[in-house]
Amino acid sequence: MHKALQGTIAVPGDKSITHRALIFACLTSGTTRIEGLSPAHDCLSTVGCLRSMGVDIDLPADVETPTAIVTSKGLGGIGKPSKILDAGNSGTTIRLLSGFVAGRPHIYEFDGDASLRKRPMKRVLTRVAEMGASISWLQTEGLAPFRIKGGELTGKRFDLDVASAQVETALLLAGLQAGAKTTVKLPHAARDHTRRMFHYLGVPFDAEDELTTSVSKLDIEIPSKDMVVPADISSAAFFMVAAAIIPGSSITLKNVGINSGRTLILDVLSRMNADIKVIGVNSHSGEPVADIRVRYNGELSSATVTAQEIARGIDEIPILALAGAFCKGELSVSGAEELRHKESDRLQLIADNMRAIGAELDLREDGFTIRGSKQLKGGSHWATADDHRLAMTGMVANLVCENELKLEETNSPRISYPNFADDLQSLL
Ligand code: S3P
């Protein structure tokens, strides 16, 4: 008999919104108080890089949900960095900041850990080079480490082939420093935290349609404005799936961000007949938030995730695969080739781990079909490649397999959710 999850918790602040709050505070002049900041190590990478550029960020150490105070002088206050900018494991840090510094009149060198050094950087850098920044690859073309010499930028139109909110945001940040209008069009809807935060702070932009956003040179002073970060739905997702597959579970997750560019996990679990309720919709600094209640509702049913919607839940696919492994039919995921370029090749690792615990899975270049089973034997090695989302998926899988898994490591969750193990334990 598996242990049920019971109780109410608040997961830490949203990682995507935290990166933006820290960086966008530097578009404004004055002091910004950011409440509910994510304690993720990825966000500390953004803090470290901004501090190296001369931004004053006051942040208490070792607090699960810290409040940060950013004191900024606007874009003009972004100085020459005191050292190489180390983005650690964080794709959002390196990509957003690459766009952010492209118009500053200094030289910026970026690097990251072994995983980040394998991730594609041309999607931002060739485009900011087209706008006028000078780029040098310091070891391998297309990969970190690299150098950006910021300069006079000219605006451009970019029609992206991948629905990447990171790339969109990086180019809009560069566009705020360019001499003519910059337009970025996404192929499908993704998280729109950037638009919402621009709107909240008073940074001018044009939303031509749901997918197309334009900005021009930011030539007005924007006064600072305090922000509150909602709880991270990508972190909450691990508990949602656990409660949906473990009999007797009933949990409530407090003040979770429910931006429609992030809610695929709610949609798919509902399609699978999980008992999910979104309660008391409210708003934090322009972002919708709500409590989410999940109760075990019997075996889950089949579902399909399509290429058009995948960007709305790309980070949740590893844990959704586990829901698929326990459903009555099958879970099919398509259009997810981006997962091969995340902190690890997540599609391959999902396939290897799920097969090792006893699930039947067909892997494709852009997704997989996993057939559900009532019981999975487990007892196998669970590979993580130091990827936080794989490690947390393994920790949940460990609750539902017949035999204990041999988790490769449990350290990587610090990247997005340092207290994950304790919070999971507190619900059991
Ligand atoms: C993010 C966007 C997504 C997501 C990442 C955070 C963001 O990446 O996977 O964890 O904050 O904009 P892509 O937009 O590159 O898919």
Short mmCIF file of C-alpha atoms and ligand atoms in Angstrom, two decimals:
data_model
loop_
_atom_site.label_atom_id
_atom_site.label_comp_id
_atom_site.label_asym_id
_atom_site.label_seq_id
_atom_site.Cartn_x
_atom_site.Cartn_y
_atom_site.Cartn_z
CA MET A 1 0.00 0.00 0.00
CA HIS A 2 1.44 3.38 -1.03
CA LYS A 3 1.45 6.28 1.41
CA ALA A 4 -1.16 8.89 0.49
CA LEU A 5 -0.42 12.63 0.28
CA GLN A 6 -2.50 14.75 2.65
CA GLY A 7 -2.38 18.41 3.61
CA THR A 8 -1.81 21.94 2.41
CA ILE A 9 1.47 23.51 1.33
CA ALA A 10 2.78 26.58 -0.42
CA VAL A 11 5.50 25.64 -2.89
CA PRO A 12 8.22 28.29 -3.44
CA GLY A 13 7.98 31.24 -5.79
CA ASP A 14 7.87 30.86 -9.56
CA LYS A 15 11.30 30.54 -11.16
CA SER A 16 10.40 32.11 -14.52
CA ILE A 17 8.73 35.10 -12.88
CA THR A 18 11.58 35.52 -10.37
CA HIS A 19 14.20 35.77 -13.15
CA ARG A 20 12.06 38.39 -14.89
CA ALA A 21 11.31 40.32 -11.68
CA LEU A 22 15.03 40.62 -10.91
CA ILE A 23 16.02 41.60 -14.46
CA PHE A 24 13.03 43.84 -15.24
CA ALA A 25 13.52 45.69 -11.92
CA CYS A 26 16.74 46.89 -13.61
CA LEU A 27 14.69 48.55 -16.36
CA THR A 28 13.23 50.79 -13.65
CA SER A 29 14.75 53.47 -11.43
CA GLY A 30 14.46 53.20 -7.66
CA THR A 31 13.99 50.42 -5.15
CA THR A 32 11.93 47.30 -5.92
CA ARG A 33 10.82 44.92 -3.20
CA ILE A 34 10.21 41.45 -4.63
CA GLU A 35 8.23 39.23 -2.29
CA GLY A 36 8.01 35.46 -2.59
CA LEU A 37 11.17 35.18 -4.68
CA SER A 38 12.12 31.66 -5.76
CA PRO A 39 15.00 30.24 -3.70
CA ALA A 40 16.07 28.18 -6.76
CA HIS A 41 19.81 28.10 -7.45
CA ASP A 42 18.98 29.13 -11.03
CA CYS A 43 17.58 32.41 -9.70
CA LEU A 44 20.67 32.91 -7.53
CA SER A 45 22.66 32.68 -10.78
CA THR A 46 20.64 35.64 -12.10
CA VAL A 47 21.25 37.53 -8.83
CA GLY A 48 25.00 36.85 -9.09
CA CYS A 49 25.22 38.03 -12.70
CA LEU A 50 23.25 41.22 -12.03
CA ARG A 51 25.39 42.01 -8.99
CA SER A 52 28.52 41.60 -11.15
CA MET A 53 27.09 44.27 -13.46
CA GLY A 54 26.77 46.67 -10.54
CA VAL A 55 23.13 46.13 -9.52
CA ASP A 56 22.53 46.32 -5.77
CA ILE A 57 20.46 43.30 -4.65
CA ASP A 58 19.79 42.71 -0.99
CA LEU A 59 18.74 39.10 -0.42
CA PRO A 60 18.69 37.15 2.85
CA ALA A 61 20.57 33.83 2.59
CA ASP A 62 18.96 30.46 3.38
CA VAL A 63 15.35 31.56 3.45
CA GLU A 64 12.79 29.34 1.73
CA THR A 65 10.68 32.20 0.41
CA PRO A 66 12.92 35.26 0.53
CA THR A 67 12.16 38.90 -0.15
CA ALA A 68 14.70 40.73 -2.31
CA ILE A 69 15.33 44.45 -2.52
CA VAL A 70 16.74 45.57 -5.88
CA THR A 71 18.09 49.10 -6.14
CA SER A 72 18.46 50.14 -9.76
CA LYS A 73 19.28 53.19 -11.85
CA GLY A 74 17.58 51.88 -15.00
CA LEU A 75 19.37 50.47 -18.06
CA GLY A 76 22.06 53.16 -17.81
CA GLY A 77 23.10 51.65 -14.48
CA ILE A 78 24.05 48.30 -16.05
CA GLY A 79 27.83 48.47 -15.96
CA LYS A 80 30.89 46.63 -17.10
CA PRO A 81 30.92 43.28 -15.30
CA SER A 82 33.55 42.70 -12.65
CA LYS A 83 34.07 39.07 -13.79
CA ILE A 84 32.84 36.34 -16.15
CA LEU A 85 29.06 36.03 -15.76
CA ASP A 86 28.43 32.52 -14.46
CA ALA A 87 24.88 31.39 -15.31
CA GLY A 88 25.45 28.02 -13.59
CA ASN A 89 22.79 25.55 -14.78
CA SER A 90 20.32 28.24 -15.83
CA GLY A 91 19.24 28.57 -19.47
CA THR A 92 16.87 31.41 -18.53
CA THR A 93 19.69 33.40 -16.90
CA ILE A 94 22.10 33.11 -19.81
CA ARG A 95 19.51 33.72 -22.56
CA LEU A 96 17.58 36.58 -20.94
CA LEU A 97 20.76 38.34 -19.86
CA SER A 98 22.32 37.94 -23.33
CA GLY A 99 19.48 40.00 -24.77
CA PHE A 100 19.56 42.39 -21.83
CA VAL A 101 23.26 43.32 -22.23
CA ALA A 102 23.28 43.39 -26.05
CA GLY A 103 22.63 47.13 -26.08
CA ARG A 104 24.97 48.10 -23.24
CA PRO A 105 28.29 49.66 -24.27
CA HIS A 106 30.50 47.06 -22.54
CA ILE A 107 31.96 43.57 -22.99
CA TYR A 108 30.19 40.69 -21.25
CA GLU A 109 31.52 37.11 -21.04
CA PHE A 110 29.07 34.37 -20.14
CA ASP A 111 29.67 30.79 -19.08
CA GLY A 112 27.79 28.02 -17.30
CA ASP A 113 28.14 24.49 -15.94
CA ALA A 114 28.75 21.37 -18.04
CA SER A 115 25.02 20.98 -18.84
CA LEU A 116 24.53 24.63 -19.85
CA ARG A 117 27.64 24.46 -22.05
CA LYS A 118 25.81 21.87 -24.19
CA ARG A 119 22.64 23.92 -24.74
CA PRO A 120 22.00 25.87 -27.96
CA MET A 121 22.76 29.60 -27.70
CA LYS A 122 22.53 30.66 -31.35
CA ARG A 123 18.76 31.07 -31.06
CA VAL A 124 19.42 34.29 -29.10
CA LEU A 125 22.96 35.25 -30.08
CA THR A 126 22.74 35.18 -33.89
CA ARG A 127 19.63 37.33 -33.59
CA VAL A 128 21.17 39.94 -31.28
CA ALA A 129 24.16 39.92 -33.68
CA GLU A 130 21.72 40.75 -36.52
CA MET A 131 20.57 43.68 -34.35
CA GLY A 132 24.16 44.95 -34.05
CA ALA A 133 25.88 43.31 -31.07
CA SER A 134 29.27 41.59 -31.66
CA ILE A 135 29.46 37.95 -30.64
CA SER A 136 32.54 35.73 -30.16
CA TRP A 137 32.28 32.06 -29.34
CA LEU A 138 35.12 31.37 -26.89
CA GLN A 139 35.34 27.58 -27.32
CA THR A 140 32.73 26.02 -29.60
CA GLU A 141 30.49 27.81 -32.08
CA GLY A 142 26.93 28.07 -30.81
CA LEU A 143 27.76 27.16 -27.21
CA ALA A 144 28.82 28.87 -23.97
CA PRO A 145 31.29 30.28 -23.08
CA PHE A 146 30.83 33.33 -25.33
CA ARG A 147 31.47 37.07 -25.37
CA ILE A 148 28.99 39.81 -26.23
CA LYS A 149 30.22 43.29 -27.09
CA GLY A 150 27.12 45.37 -26.69
CA GLY A 151 26.53 48.31 -28.96
CA GLU A 152 24.13 50.43 -30.98
CA LEU A 153 21.26 48.10 -31.89
CA THR A 154 18.75 48.36 -34.69
CA GLY A 155 15.26 46.92 -34.33
CA LYS A 156 14.21 43.84 -36.34
CA ARG A 157 11.29 41.49 -36.85
CA PHE A 158 11.78 37.88 -35.75
CA ASP A 159 9.35 35.07 -36.59
CA LEU A 160 10.46 32.31 -34.26
CA ASP A 161 10.28 28.66 -35.33
CA VAL A 162 10.20 27.43 -31.71
CA ALA A 163 7.64 28.71 -29.16
CA SER A 164 10.35 29.79 -26.71
CA ALA A 165 9.46 32.41 -24.11
CA GLN A 166 13.16 32.66 -23.26
CA VAL A 167 14.14 33.65 -26.79
CA GLU A 168 11.15 35.99 -27.12
CA THR A 169 12.03 37.73 -23.85
CA ALA A 170 15.74 38.04 -24.67
CA LEU A 171 14.93 39.70 -28.01
CA LEU A 172 12.38 42.06 -26.47
CA LEU A 173 14.97 43.10 -23.84
CA ALA A 174 17.42 43.85 -26.68
CA GLY A 175 14.60 45.59 -28.56
CA LEU A 176 14.08 48.00 -25.64
CA GLN A 177 17.57 49.32 -26.45
CA ALA A 178 17.29 49.35 -30.27
CA GLY A 179 16.93 52.33 -32.61
CA ALA A 180 13.84 51.00 -34.42
CA LYS A 181 10.86 48.78 -33.59
CA THR A 182 11.57 45.13 -32.69
CA THR A 183 8.83 42.55 -33.22
CA VAL A 184 8.86 38.96 -32.03
CA LYS A 185 6.26 36.44 -33.19
CA LEU A 186 5.88 33.01 -31.55
CA PRO A 187 4.58 30.02 -33.54
CA HIS A 188 2.32 28.91 -30.64
CA ALA A 189 1.23 30.36 -27.32
CA ALA A 190 3.74 30.15 -24.48
CA ARG A 191 4.04 31.74 -21.03
CA ASP A 192 3.34 35.49 -21.29
CA HIS A 193 5.02 36.57 -18.04
CA THR A 194 7.09 39.12 -19.94
CA ARG A 195 4.09 40.95 -21.39
CA ARG A 196 2.31 40.87 -18.06
CA MET A 197 5.31 42.26 -16.18
CA PHE A 198 5.93 44.95 -18.82
CA HIS A 199 2.28 45.94 -18.43
CA TYR A 200 2.46 45.90 -14.61
CA LEU A 201 5.64 47.99 -14.52
CA GLY A 202 4.58 50.41 -17.27
CA VAL A 203 7.19 49.35 -19.87
CA PRO A 204 5.60 50.27 -23.24
CA PHE A 205 4.93 47.43 -25.74
CA ASP A 206 2.42 46.55 -28.47
CA ALA A 207 0.55 43.24 -28.37
CA GLU A 208 -0.43 42.92 -32.04
CA ASP A 209 -2.12 39.58 -31.41
CA GLU A 210 -1.75 36.73 -28.93
CA LEU A 211 1.58 35.68 -30.45
CA THR A 212 3.16 38.93 -31.66
CA THR A 213 4.80 41.52 -29.40
CA SER A 214 6.68 44.70 -30.37
CA VAL A 215 8.83 47.12 -28.40
CA SER A 216 10.80 50.27 -29.19
CA LYS A 217 13.65 52.03 -27.45
CA LEU A 218 12.86 52.62 -23.78
CA ASP A 219 13.47 56.35 -23.62
CA ILE A 220 11.36 57.19 -20.59
CA GLU A 221 12.28 56.67 -16.96
CA ILE A 222 10.15 53.94 -15.35
CA PRO A 223 9.72 54.30 -11.60
CA SER A 224 10.28 51.09 -9.61
CA LYS A 225 7.26 49.14 -8.42
CA ASP A 226 7.11 46.32 -5.84
CA MET A 227 6.23 42.82 -7.01
CA VAL A 228 4.82 39.62 -5.49
CA VAL A 229 5.78 36.30 -7.11
CA PRO A 230 3.16 33.50 -7.24
CA ALA A 231 4.03 29.92 -6.24
CA ASP A 232 5.58 27.91 -9.07
CA ILE A 233 3.15 25.65 -10.95
CA SER A 234 6.10 23.69 -12.33
CA SER A 235 7.08 22.78 -8.75
CA ALA A 236 3.46 22.18 -7.72
CA ALA A 237 3.13 19.74 -10.65
CA PHE A 238 5.12 17.04 -8.82
CA PHE A 239 2.61 17.03 -5.95
CA MET A 240 -0.38 17.23 -8.32
CA VAL A 241 0.69 14.08 -10.14
CA ALA A 242 1.61 12.29 -6.89
CA ALA A 243 -1.87 13.03 -5.46
CA ALA A 244 -3.56 12.01 -8.73
CA ILE A 245 -1.90 8.56 -8.77
CA ILE A 246 -1.70 7.61 -5.06
CA PRO A 247 -5.01 6.30 -3.61
CA GLY A 248 -6.39 8.28 -0.66
CA SER A 249 -4.51 11.48 -1.48
CA SER A 250 -6.03 14.93 -1.00
CA ILE A 251 -3.83 18.03 -1.12
CA THR A 252 -4.15 21.79 -1.53
CA LEU A 253 -1.39 23.91 -3.06
CA LYS A 254 -1.61 27.58 -2.09
CA ASN A 255 -1.39 30.65 -4.35
CA VAL A 256 -0.11 28.85 -7.44
CA GLY A 257 0.48 30.89 -10.60
CA ILE A 258 -2.08 29.83 -13.22
CA ASN A 259 -0.86 31.85 -16.21
CA SER A 260 -2.56 30.14 -19.19
CA GLY A 261 0.88 29.69 -20.77
CA ARG A 262 1.73 27.33 -17.89
CA THR A 263 -1.46 25.36 -17.19
CA LEU A 264 -1.08 22.39 -19.54
CA ILE A 265 -0.51 20.20 -16.46
CA LEU A 266 -3.98 21.14 -15.13
CA ASP A 267 -5.58 20.57 -18.54
CA VAL A 268 -3.97 17.17 -19.13
CA LEU A 269 -4.62 15.84 -15.63
CA SER A 270 -8.26 16.97 -15.98
CA ARG A 271 -8.48 15.24 -19.37
CA MET A 272 -7.17 12.13 -17.61
CA ASN A 273 -10.09 12.42 -15.19
CA ALA A 274 -8.08 13.53 -12.15
CA ASP A 275 -10.10 15.43 -9.53
CA ILE A 276 -8.55 18.92 -9.77
CA LYS A 277 -10.15 22.12 -8.58
CA VAL A 278 -8.87 25.65 -9.06
CA ILE A 279 -10.16 27.66 -6.09
CA GLY A 280 -10.35 31.43 -5.46
CA VAL A 281 -8.64 33.02 -8.46
CA ASN A 282 -6.75 36.15 -7.44
CA SER A 283 -3.89 38.19 -8.86
CA HIS A 284 -0.26 38.87 -7.83
CA SER A 285 1.37 41.79 -9.69
CA GLY A 286 -0.66 41.10 -12.84
CA GLU A 287 -0.33 37.29 -12.75
CA PRO A 288 -3.38 35.09 -12.00
CA VAL A 289 -3.00 32.86 -8.91
CA ALA A 290 -5.27 30.34 -7.21
CA ASP A 291 -5.26 27.46 -4.75
CA ILE A 292 -5.24 24.08 -6.47
CA ARG A 293 -6.89 21.10 -4.81
CA VAL A 294 -6.12 17.59 -6.05
CA ARG A 295 -7.89 14.49 -4.78
CA TYR A 296 -7.26 10.91 -5.86
CA ASN A 297 -10.11 9.94 -8.15
CA GLY A 298 -9.37 6.36 -9.20
CA GLU A 299 -7.26 5.28 -12.14
CA LEU A 300 -6.40 7.99 -14.67
CA SER A 301 -7.56 7.64 -18.27
CA SER A 302 -5.76 8.16 -21.62
CA ALA A 303 -4.73 11.57 -22.94
CA THR A 304 -2.90 13.15 -25.86
CA VAL A 305 -0.62 16.20 -25.71
CA THR A 306 -0.19 17.95 -29.06
CA ALA A 307 2.61 20.04 -30.59
CA GLN A 308 0.36 23.15 -30.56
CA GLU A 309 0.02 23.09 -26.77
CA ILE A 310 3.35 21.64 -25.65
CA ALA A 311 4.99 25.01 -24.85
CA ARG A 312 2.34 25.52 -22.15
CA GLY A 313 3.79 22.65 -20.14
CA ILE A 314 7.20 21.75 -21.54
CA ASP A 315 8.82 21.57 -18.07
CA GLU A 316 6.10 19.27 -16.72
CA ILE A 317 6.46 16.48 -19.29
CA PRO A 318 8.79 14.31 -17.14
CA ILE A 319 6.31 14.18 -14.24
CA LEU A 320 3.33 13.86 -16.63
CA ALA A 321 5.01 10.77 -18.09
CA LEU A 322 4.74 9.20 -14.64
CA ALA A 323 0.99 9.93 -14.63
CA GLY A 324 0.89 8.19 -18.04
CA ALA A 325 2.68 5.15 -16.60
CA PHE A 326 -0.24 4.69 -14.17
CA CYS A 327 -3.19 5.43 -16.44
CA LYS A 328 -5.76 2.95 -17.75
CA GLY A 329 -4.81 3.52 -21.39
CA GLU A 330 -1.94 5.51 -22.80
CA LEU A 331 -0.46 9.01 -22.71
CA SER A 332 0.88 10.28 -26.01
CA VAL A 333 3.10 13.39 -26.26
CA SER A 334 4.10 15.01 -29.60
CA GLY A 335 6.00 18.09 -30.71
CA ALA A 336 8.32 17.96 -27.69
CA GLU A 337 11.73 17.85 -29.43
CA GLU A 338 12.75 20.89 -27.34
CA LEU A 339 12.97 18.47 -24.40
CA ARG A 340 16.15 17.11 -25.98
CA HIS A 341 17.78 20.53 -25.43
CA LYS A 342 16.88 21.15 -21.79
CA GLU A 343 19.13 20.48 -18.76
CA SER A 344 19.47 16.94 -20.18
CA ASP A 345 17.98 15.04 -23.13
CA ARG A 346 14.77 14.69 -21.17
CA LEU A 347 12.99 12.54 -23.77
CA GLN A 348 15.74 9.93 -23.70
CA LEU A 349 15.95 9.92 -19.91
CA ILE A 350 12.17 9.66 -19.52
CA ALA A 351 12.23 6.66 -21.87
CA ASP A 352 15.19 4.96 -20.15
CA ASN A 353 13.83 5.44 -16.63
CA MET A 354 10.23 4.53 -17.41
CA ARG A 355 11.26 1.37 -19.24
CA ALA A 356 13.59 0.45 -16.37
CA ILE A 357 10.74 0.63 -13.81
CA GLY A 358 8.64 -1.62 -16.03
CA ALA A 359 6.53 0.76 -18.13
CA GLU A 360 5.97 0.19 -21.85
CA LEU A 361 7.03 3.24 -23.84
CA ASP A 362 7.59 4.02 -27.54
CA LEU A 363 10.10 6.83 -27.98
CA ARG A 364 10.01 9.12 -31.02
CA GLU A 365 12.26 12.01 -32.04
CA ASP A 366 9.63 14.50 -30.80
CA GLY A 367 7.81 12.63 -28.06
CA PHE A 368 6.59 9.28 -26.78
CA THR A 369 3.60 7.08 -26.07
CA ILE A 370 3.55 5.44 -22.66
CA ARG A 371 1.10 2.67 -21.83
CA GLY A 372 -0.21 2.61 -18.28
CA SER A 373 -0.01 -0.25 -15.85
CA LYS A 374 -1.57 -0.83 -12.41
CA GLN A 375 1.75 -1.76 -10.87
CA LEU A 376 5.33 -0.98 -11.75
CA LYS A 377 8.13 -3.11 -10.38
CA GLY A 378 10.79 -0.42 -9.93
CA GLY A 379 13.92 -1.53 -8.07
CA SER A 380 15.92 -0.08 -10.96
CA HIS A 381 18.55 2.62 -11.42
CA TRP A 382 16.91 6.05 -11.98
CA ALA A 383 19.17 8.22 -14.14
CA THR A 384 19.02 11.99 -13.67
CA ALA A 385 22.09 13.38 -15.48
CA ASP A 386 21.98 16.02 -12.69
CA ASP A 387 18.70 17.30 -14.12
CA HIS A 388 16.46 18.59 -11.31
CA ARG A 389 13.16 17.70 -12.99
CA LEU A 390 14.30 14.13 -13.60
CA ALA A 391 15.45 13.78 -9.98
CA MET A 392 12.13 15.06 -8.58
CA THR A 393 10.19 12.78 -10.95
CA GLY A 394 12.28 9.86 -9.60
CA MET A 395 11.51 10.86 -6.01
CA VAL A 396 7.77 10.72 -6.79
CA ALA A 397 8.16 7.48 -8.78
CA ASN A 398 9.81 6.01 -5.70
CA LEU A 399 6.52 6.42 -3.82
CA VAL A 400 4.59 4.29 -6.30
CA CYS A 401 6.92 1.53 -7.49
CA GLU A 402 6.81 -1.87 -5.81
CA ASN A 403 10.56 -1.89 -5.15
CA GLU A 404 12.68 1.07 -4.10
CA LEU A 405 14.48 2.90 -6.89
CA LYS A 406 18.20 3.55 -6.89
CA LEU A 407 18.14 7.29 -7.51
CA GLU A 408 21.34 8.50 -9.20
CA GLU A 409 21.34 11.63 -7.00
CA THR A 410 18.95 13.83 -5.03
CA ASN A 411 21.03 17.01 -5.02
CA SER A 412 19.91 18.57 -8.31
CA PRO A 413 16.43 19.68 -7.08
CA ARG A 414 18.27 22.67 -5.54
CA ILE A 415 18.28 24.09 -9.09
CA SER A 416 14.55 24.82 -8.91
CA TYR A 417 13.23 23.59 -5.53
CA PRO A 418 15.86 23.22 -2.76
CA ASN A 419 13.35 21.95 -0.13
CA PHE A 420 11.53 19.50 -2.38
CA ALA A 421 12.37 16.35 -0.39
CA ASP A 422 11.22 17.88 2.93
CA ASP A 423 8.02 19.29 1.44
CA LEU A 424 7.19 15.91 -0.14
CA GLN A 425 7.85 14.18 3.18
CA SER A 426 5.61 16.69 5.00
CA LEU A 427 2.63 15.65 2.83
CA LEU A 428 3.08 11.89 3.31
C1 S3P B 1 11.30 29.63 -19.51
C2 S3P B 1 10.86 29.16 -20.69
C3 S3P B 1 10.96 27.74 -21.08
C4 S3P B 1 11.15 26.83 -19.88
C5 S3P B 1 12.19 27.34 -18.94
C6 S3P B 1 11.83 28.75 -18.45
C7 S3P B 1 11.20 31.07 -19.24
O1 S3P B 1 12.05 27.61 -21.95
O2 S3P B 1 11.49 25.53 -20.30
O3 S3P B 1 12.28 26.48 -17.83
O4 S3P B 1 11.33 31.48 -18.08
O5 S3P B 1 10.97 31.83 -20.21
P1 S3P B 1 11.83 27.86 -23.52
O6 S3P B 1 11.05 29.11 -23.61
O7 S3P B 1 13.18 28.03 -24.13
O8 S3P B 1 11.09 26.65 -23.98
#
